[in-house]
PDB file of C-alpha atoms in Angstrom:
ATOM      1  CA  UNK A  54     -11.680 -19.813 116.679  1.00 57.00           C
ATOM      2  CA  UNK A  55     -11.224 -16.027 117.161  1.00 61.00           C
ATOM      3  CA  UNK A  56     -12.009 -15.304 120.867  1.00 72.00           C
ATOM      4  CA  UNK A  57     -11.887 -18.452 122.070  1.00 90.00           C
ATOM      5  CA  UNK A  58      -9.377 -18.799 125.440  1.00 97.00           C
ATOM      6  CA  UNK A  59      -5.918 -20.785 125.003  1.00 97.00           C
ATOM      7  CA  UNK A  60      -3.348 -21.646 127.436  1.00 98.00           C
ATOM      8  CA  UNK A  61      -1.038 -18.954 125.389  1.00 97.00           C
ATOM      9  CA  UNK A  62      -2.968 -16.543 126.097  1.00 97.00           C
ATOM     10  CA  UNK A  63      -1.523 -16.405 129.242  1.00 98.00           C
ATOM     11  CA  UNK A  64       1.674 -14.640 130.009  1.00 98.00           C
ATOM     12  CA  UNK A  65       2.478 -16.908 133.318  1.00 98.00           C
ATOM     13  CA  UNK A  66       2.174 -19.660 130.816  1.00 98.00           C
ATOM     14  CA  UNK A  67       5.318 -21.932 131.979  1.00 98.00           C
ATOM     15  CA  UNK A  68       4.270 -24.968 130.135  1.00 98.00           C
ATOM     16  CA  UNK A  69       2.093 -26.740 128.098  1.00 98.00           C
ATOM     17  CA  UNK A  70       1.871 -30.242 127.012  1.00 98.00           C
ATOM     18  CA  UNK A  71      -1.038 -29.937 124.692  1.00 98.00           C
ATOM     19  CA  UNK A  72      -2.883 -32.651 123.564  1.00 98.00           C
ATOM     20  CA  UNK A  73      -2.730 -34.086 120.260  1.00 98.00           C
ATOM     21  CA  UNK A  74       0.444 -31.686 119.653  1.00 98.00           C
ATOM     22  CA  UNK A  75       4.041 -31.577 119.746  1.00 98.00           C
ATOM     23  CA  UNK A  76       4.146 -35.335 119.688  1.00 98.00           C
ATOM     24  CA  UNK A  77       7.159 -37.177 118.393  1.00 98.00           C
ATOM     25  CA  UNK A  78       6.723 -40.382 117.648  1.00 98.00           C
ATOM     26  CA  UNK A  79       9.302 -43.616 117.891  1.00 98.00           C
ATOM     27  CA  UNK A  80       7.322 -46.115 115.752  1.00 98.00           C
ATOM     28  CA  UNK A  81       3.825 -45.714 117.959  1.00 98.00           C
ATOM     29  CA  UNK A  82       5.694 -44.308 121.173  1.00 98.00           C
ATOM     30  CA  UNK A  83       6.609 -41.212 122.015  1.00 98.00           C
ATOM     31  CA  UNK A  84      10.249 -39.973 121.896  1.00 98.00           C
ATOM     32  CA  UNK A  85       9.417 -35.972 122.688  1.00 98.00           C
ATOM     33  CA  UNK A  86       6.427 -33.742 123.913  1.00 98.00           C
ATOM     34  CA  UNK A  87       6.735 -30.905 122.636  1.00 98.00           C
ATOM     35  CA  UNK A  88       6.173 -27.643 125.277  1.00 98.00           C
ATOM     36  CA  UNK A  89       3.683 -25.074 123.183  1.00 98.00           C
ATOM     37  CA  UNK A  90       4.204 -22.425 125.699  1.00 98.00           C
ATOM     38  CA  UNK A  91       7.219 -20.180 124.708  1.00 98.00           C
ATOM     39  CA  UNK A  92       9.695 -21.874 126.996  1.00 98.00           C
ATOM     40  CA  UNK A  93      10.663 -24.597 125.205  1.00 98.00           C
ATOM     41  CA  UNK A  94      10.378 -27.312 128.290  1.00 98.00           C
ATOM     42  CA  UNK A  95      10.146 -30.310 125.742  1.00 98.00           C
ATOM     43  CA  UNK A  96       9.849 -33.548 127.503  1.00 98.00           C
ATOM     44  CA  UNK A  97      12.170 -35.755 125.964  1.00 98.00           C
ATOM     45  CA  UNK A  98      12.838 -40.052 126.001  1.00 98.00           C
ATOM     46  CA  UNK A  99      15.693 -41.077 124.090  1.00 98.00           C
ATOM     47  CA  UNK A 100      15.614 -44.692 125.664  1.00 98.00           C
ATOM     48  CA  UNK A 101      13.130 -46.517 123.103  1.00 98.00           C
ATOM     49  CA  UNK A 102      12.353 -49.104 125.889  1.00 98.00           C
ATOM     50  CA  UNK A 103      11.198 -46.025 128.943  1.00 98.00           C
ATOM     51  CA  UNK A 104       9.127 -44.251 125.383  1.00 98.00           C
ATOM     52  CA  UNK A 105       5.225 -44.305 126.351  1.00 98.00           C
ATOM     53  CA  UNK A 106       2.987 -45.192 123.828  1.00 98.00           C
ATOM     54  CA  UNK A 107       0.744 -43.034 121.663  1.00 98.00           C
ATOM     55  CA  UNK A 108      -2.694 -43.153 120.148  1.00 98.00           C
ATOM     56  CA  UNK A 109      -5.094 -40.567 119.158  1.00 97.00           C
ATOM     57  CA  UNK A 110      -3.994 -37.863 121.403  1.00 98.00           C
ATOM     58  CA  UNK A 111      -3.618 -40.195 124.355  1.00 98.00           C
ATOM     59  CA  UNK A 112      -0.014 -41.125 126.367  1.00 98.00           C
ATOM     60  CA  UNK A 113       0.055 -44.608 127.817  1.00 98.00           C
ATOM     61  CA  UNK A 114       2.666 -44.862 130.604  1.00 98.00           C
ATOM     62  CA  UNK A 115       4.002 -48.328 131.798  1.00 98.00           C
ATOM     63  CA  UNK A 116       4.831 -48.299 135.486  1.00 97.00           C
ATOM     64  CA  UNK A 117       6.801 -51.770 134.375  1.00 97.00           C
ATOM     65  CA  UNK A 118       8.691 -50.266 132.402  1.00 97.00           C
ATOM     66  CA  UNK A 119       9.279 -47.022 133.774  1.00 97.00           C
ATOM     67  CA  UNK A 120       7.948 -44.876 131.131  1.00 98.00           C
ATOM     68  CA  UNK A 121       8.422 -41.221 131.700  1.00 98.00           C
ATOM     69  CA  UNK A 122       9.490 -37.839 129.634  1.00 98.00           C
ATOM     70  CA  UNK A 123      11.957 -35.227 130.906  1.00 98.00           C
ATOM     71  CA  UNK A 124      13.457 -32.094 130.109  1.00 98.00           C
ATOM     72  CA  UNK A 125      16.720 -30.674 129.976  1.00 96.00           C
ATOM     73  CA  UNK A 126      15.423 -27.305 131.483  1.00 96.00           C
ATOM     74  CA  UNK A 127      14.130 -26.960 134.863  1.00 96.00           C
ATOM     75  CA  UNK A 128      10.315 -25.707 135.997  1.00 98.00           C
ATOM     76  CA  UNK A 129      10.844 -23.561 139.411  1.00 98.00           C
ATOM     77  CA  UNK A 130       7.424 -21.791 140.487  1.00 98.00           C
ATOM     78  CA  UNK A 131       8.198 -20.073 143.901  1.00 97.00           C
ATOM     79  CA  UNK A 132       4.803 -18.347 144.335  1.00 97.00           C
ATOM     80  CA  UNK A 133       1.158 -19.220 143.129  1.00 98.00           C
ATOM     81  CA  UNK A 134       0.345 -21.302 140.371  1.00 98.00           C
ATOM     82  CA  UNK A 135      -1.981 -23.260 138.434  1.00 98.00           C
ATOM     83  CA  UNK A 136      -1.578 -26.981 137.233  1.00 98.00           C
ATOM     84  CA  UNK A 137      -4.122 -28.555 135.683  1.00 98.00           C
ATOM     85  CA  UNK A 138      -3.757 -32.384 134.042  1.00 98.00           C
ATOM     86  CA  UNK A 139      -5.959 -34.554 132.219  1.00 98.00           C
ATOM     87  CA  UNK A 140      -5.362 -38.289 133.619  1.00 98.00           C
ATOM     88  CA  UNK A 141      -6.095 -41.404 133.615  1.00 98.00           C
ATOM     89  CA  UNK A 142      -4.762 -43.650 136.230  1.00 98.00           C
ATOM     90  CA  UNK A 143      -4.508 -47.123 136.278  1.00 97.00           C
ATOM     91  CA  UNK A 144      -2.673 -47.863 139.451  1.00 95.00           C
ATOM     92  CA  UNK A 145      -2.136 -45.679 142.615  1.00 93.00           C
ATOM     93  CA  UNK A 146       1.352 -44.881 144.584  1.00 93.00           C
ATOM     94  CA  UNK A 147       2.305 -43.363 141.210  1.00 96.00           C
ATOM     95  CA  UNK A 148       3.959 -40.203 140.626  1.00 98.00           C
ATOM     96  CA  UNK A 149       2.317 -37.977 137.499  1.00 98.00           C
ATOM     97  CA  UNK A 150       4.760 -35.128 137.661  1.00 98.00           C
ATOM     98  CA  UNK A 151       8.055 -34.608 139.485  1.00 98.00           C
ATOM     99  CA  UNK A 152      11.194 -33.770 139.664  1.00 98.00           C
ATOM    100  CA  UNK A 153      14.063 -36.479 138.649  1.00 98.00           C
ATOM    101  CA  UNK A 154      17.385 -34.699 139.714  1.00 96.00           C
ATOM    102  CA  UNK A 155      15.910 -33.157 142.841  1.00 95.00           C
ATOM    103  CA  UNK A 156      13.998 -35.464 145.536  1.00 95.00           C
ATOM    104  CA  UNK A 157      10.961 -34.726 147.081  1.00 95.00           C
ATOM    105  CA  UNK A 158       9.581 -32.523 144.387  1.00 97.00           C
ATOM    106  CA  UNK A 159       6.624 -34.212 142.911  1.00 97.00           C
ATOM    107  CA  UNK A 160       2.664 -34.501 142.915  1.00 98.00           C
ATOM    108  CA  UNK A 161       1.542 -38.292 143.549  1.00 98.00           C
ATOM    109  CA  UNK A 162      -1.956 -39.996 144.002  1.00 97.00           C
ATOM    110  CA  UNK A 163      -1.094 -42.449 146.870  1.00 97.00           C
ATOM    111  CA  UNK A 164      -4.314 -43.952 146.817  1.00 97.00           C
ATOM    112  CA  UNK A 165      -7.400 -44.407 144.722  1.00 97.00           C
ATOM    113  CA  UNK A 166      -8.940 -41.026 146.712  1.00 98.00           C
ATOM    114  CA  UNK A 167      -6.115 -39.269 147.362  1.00 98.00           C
ATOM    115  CA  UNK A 168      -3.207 -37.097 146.036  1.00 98.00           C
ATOM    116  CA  UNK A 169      -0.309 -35.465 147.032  1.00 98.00           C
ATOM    117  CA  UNK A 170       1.796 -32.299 146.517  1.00 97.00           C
ATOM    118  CA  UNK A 171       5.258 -32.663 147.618  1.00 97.00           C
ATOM    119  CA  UNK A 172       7.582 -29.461 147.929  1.00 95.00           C
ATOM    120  CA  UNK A 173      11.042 -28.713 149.177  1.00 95.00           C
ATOM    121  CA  UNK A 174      10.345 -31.969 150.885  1.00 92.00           C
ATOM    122  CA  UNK A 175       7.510 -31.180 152.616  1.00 94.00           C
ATOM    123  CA  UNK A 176       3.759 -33.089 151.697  1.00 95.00           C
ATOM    124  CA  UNK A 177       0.371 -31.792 151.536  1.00 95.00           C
ATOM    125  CA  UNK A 178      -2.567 -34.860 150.945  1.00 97.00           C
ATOM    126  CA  UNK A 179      -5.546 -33.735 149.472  1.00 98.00           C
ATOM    127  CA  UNK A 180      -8.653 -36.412 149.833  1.00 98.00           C
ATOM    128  CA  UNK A 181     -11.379 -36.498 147.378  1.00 98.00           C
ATOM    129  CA  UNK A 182     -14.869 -35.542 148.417  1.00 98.00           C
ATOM    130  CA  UNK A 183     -16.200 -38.641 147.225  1.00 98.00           C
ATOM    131  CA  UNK A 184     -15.436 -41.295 144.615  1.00 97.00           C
ATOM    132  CA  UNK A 185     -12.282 -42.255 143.358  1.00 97.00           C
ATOM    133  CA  UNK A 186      -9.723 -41.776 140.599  1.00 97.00           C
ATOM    134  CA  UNK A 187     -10.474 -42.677 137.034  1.00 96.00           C
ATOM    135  CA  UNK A 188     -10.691 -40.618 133.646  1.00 97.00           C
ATOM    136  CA  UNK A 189     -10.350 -37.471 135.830  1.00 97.00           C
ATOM    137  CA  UNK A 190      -9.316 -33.650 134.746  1.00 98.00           C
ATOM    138  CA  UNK A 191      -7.506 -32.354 138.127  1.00 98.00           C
ATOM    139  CA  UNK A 192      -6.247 -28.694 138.954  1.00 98.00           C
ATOM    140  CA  UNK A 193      -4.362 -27.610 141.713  1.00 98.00           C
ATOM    141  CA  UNK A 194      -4.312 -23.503 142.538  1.00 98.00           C
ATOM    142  CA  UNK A 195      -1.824 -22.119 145.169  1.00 98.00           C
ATOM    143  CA  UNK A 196      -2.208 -18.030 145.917  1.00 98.00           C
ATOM    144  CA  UNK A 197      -0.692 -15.883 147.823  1.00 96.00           C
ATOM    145  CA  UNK A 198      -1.479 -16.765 151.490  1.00 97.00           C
ATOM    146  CA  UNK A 199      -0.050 -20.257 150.233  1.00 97.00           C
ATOM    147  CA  UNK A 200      -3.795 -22.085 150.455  1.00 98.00           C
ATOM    148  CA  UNK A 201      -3.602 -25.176 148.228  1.00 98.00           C
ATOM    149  CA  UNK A 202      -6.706 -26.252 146.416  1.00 98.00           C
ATOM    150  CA  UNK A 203      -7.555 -29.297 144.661  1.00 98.00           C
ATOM    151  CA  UNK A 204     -10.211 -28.960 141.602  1.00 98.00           C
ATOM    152  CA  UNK A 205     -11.671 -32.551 140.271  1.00 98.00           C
ATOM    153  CA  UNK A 206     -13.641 -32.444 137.217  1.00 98.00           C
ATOM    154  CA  UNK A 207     -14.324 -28.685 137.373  1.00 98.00           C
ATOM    155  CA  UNK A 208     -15.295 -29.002 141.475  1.00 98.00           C
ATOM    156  CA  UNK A 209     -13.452 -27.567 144.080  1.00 98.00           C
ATOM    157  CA  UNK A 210     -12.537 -30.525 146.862  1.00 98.00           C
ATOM    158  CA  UNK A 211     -13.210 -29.410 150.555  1.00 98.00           C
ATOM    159  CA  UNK A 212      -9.859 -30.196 151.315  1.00 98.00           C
ATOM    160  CA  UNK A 213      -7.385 -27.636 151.268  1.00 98.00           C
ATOM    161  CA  UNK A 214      -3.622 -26.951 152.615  1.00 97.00           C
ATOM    162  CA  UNK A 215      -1.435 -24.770 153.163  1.00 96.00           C
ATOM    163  CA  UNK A 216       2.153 -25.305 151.508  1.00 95.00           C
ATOM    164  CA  UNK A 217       4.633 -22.779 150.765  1.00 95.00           C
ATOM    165  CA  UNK A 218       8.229 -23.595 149.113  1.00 95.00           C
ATOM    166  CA  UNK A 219       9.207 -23.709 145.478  1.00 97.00           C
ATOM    167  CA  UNK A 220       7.644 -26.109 142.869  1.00 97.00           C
ATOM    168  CA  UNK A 221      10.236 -27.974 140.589  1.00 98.00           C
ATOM    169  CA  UNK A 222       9.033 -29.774 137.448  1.00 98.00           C
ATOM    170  CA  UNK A 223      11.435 -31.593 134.767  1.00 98.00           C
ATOM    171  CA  UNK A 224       9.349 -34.778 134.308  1.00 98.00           C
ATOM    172  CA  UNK A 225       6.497 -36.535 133.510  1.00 98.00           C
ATOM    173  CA  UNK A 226       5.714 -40.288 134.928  1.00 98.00           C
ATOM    174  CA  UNK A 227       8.825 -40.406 138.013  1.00 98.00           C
ATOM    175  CA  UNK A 228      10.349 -38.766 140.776  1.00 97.00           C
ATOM    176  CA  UNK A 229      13.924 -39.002 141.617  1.00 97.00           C
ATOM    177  CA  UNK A 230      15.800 -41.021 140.506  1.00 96.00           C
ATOM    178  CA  UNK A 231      13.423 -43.184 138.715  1.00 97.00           C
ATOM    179  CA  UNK A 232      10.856 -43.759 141.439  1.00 97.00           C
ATOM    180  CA  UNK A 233       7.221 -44.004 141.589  1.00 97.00           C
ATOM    181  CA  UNK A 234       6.469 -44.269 137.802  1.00 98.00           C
ATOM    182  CA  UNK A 235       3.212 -43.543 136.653  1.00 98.00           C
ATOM    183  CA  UNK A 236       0.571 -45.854 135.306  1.00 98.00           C
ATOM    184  CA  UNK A 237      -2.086 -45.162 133.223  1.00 98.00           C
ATOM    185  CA  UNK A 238      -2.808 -41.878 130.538  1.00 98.00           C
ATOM    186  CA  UNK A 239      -2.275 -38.868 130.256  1.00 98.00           C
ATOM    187  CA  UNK A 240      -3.646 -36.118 127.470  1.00 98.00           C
ATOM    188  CA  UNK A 241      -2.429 -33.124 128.416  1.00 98.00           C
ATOM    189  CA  UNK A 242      -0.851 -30.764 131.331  1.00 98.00           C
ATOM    190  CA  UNK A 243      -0.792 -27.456 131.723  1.00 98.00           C
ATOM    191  CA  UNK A 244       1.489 -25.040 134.409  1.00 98.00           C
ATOM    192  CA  UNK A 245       1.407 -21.625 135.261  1.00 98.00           C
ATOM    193  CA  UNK A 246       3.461 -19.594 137.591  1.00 98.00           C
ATOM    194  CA  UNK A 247      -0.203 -17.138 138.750  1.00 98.00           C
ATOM    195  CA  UNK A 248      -3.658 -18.378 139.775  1.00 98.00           C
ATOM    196  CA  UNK A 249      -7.262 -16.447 139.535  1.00 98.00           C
ATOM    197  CA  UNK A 250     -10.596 -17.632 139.270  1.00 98.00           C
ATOM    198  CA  UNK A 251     -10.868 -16.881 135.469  1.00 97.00           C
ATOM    199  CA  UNK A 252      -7.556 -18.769 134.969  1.00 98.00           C
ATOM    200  CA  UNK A 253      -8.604 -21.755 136.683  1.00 98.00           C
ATOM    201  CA  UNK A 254     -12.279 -21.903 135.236  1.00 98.00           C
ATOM    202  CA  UNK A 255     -10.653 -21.750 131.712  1.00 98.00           C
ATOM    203  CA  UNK A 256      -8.503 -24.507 132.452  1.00 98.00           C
ATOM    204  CA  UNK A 257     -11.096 -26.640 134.044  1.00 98.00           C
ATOM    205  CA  UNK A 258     -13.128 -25.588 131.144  1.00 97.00           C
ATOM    206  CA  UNK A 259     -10.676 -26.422 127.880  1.00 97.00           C
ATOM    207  CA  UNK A 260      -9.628 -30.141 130.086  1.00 98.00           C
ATOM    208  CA  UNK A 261     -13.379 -30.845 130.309  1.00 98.00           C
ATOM    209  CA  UNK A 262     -13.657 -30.551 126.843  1.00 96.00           C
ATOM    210  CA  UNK A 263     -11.020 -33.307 125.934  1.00 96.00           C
TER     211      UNK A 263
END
């Protein structure tokens, strides 16, 4: 509806894997995402057997069988940024976004409470105020001064880093080379190359309502 915020709105719109859109589908799994930013980052599976499966808006990734989606291009955010996902794990020491030709690039939950950015090869952990993972809608913000902050579910987490270095994104479900596949869903993920309070309440705000 007229007036009502969208990821394109933004111009430091990088990517956007929205739900429900973009999807190409292999029988009832998904051969391409579709970016609906601009940039044309489509994640891409040409091997049938690595293809998540699809239903109603929903990716189902199969840590078995390595499921993942990656792009020919390459994601690089060197300053702030905003990335907000809407997830549903089913296992934990799984990788939700990465990098799969260069290492160490990646953000991970490595337990049921707690997630990880990883960049240039250097790790921040973030711990959940309370609870632990399950149909969750994260964010992470980095400014300027480099402070790291974790969003769950629309509420900022007390624990923050600092991490500087440059983001790299070109995959969905592993790391390199093939590591650390996901398990569980995934509906959508946005990425931005800025971060502001109104930017991250309308993310938290449009992944809430998913």
């Amino acid at each position: 509806p007229q007036g009502v915020w969208s990821p394109d709105d933004e111009s430091s719109l990088e990517a956007w894997y929205q739900n429900a859109v973009g999807i190409t589908l292999n029988g009832s799994d998904v051969s391409q995402w579709a970016d609906s930013s601009t940039n044309s980052y489509d994640m891409v599976q040409a091997t049938a057997t690595e293809q998540p499966a699809y239903s109603a808006g929903i990716l189902t990734f199969n840590s078995a069988d390595t499921n993942n989606l990656q792009t020919s291009g390459q994601i690089s955010i060197s300053g702030s940024f905003t990335i907000g996902i809407k997830m549903h794990p089913s296992s934990f020491s799984n990788v939700v976004i990465g990098d799969n030709t260069t290492a160490n690039e990646f953000i991970k939950i490595t337990s049921n409470n707690k997630i990880r950015i990883k960049t240039d090869g250097s790790s921040a952990d973030f711990t959940l105020d309370s609870g632990t993972f399950g149909d969750d809608y994260i964010v992470f913000t980095r400014d300027g001064s480099n402070l790291v902050t974790l969003y769950r579910n629309g509420v900022a987490q007390a624990d923050t880093e600092t991490r500087s270095g440059t983001v790299d994104i070109d995959c969905i479900g592993v790391r390199s080379t093939d590591l650390n596949a996901y398990a569980g869903t995934i509906e959508e993920i946005q990425i931005y190359s800025s971060t502001s309070a109104a930017l991250t309440a309308n993310v938290n705000d449009r992944l809430a309502g998913l």
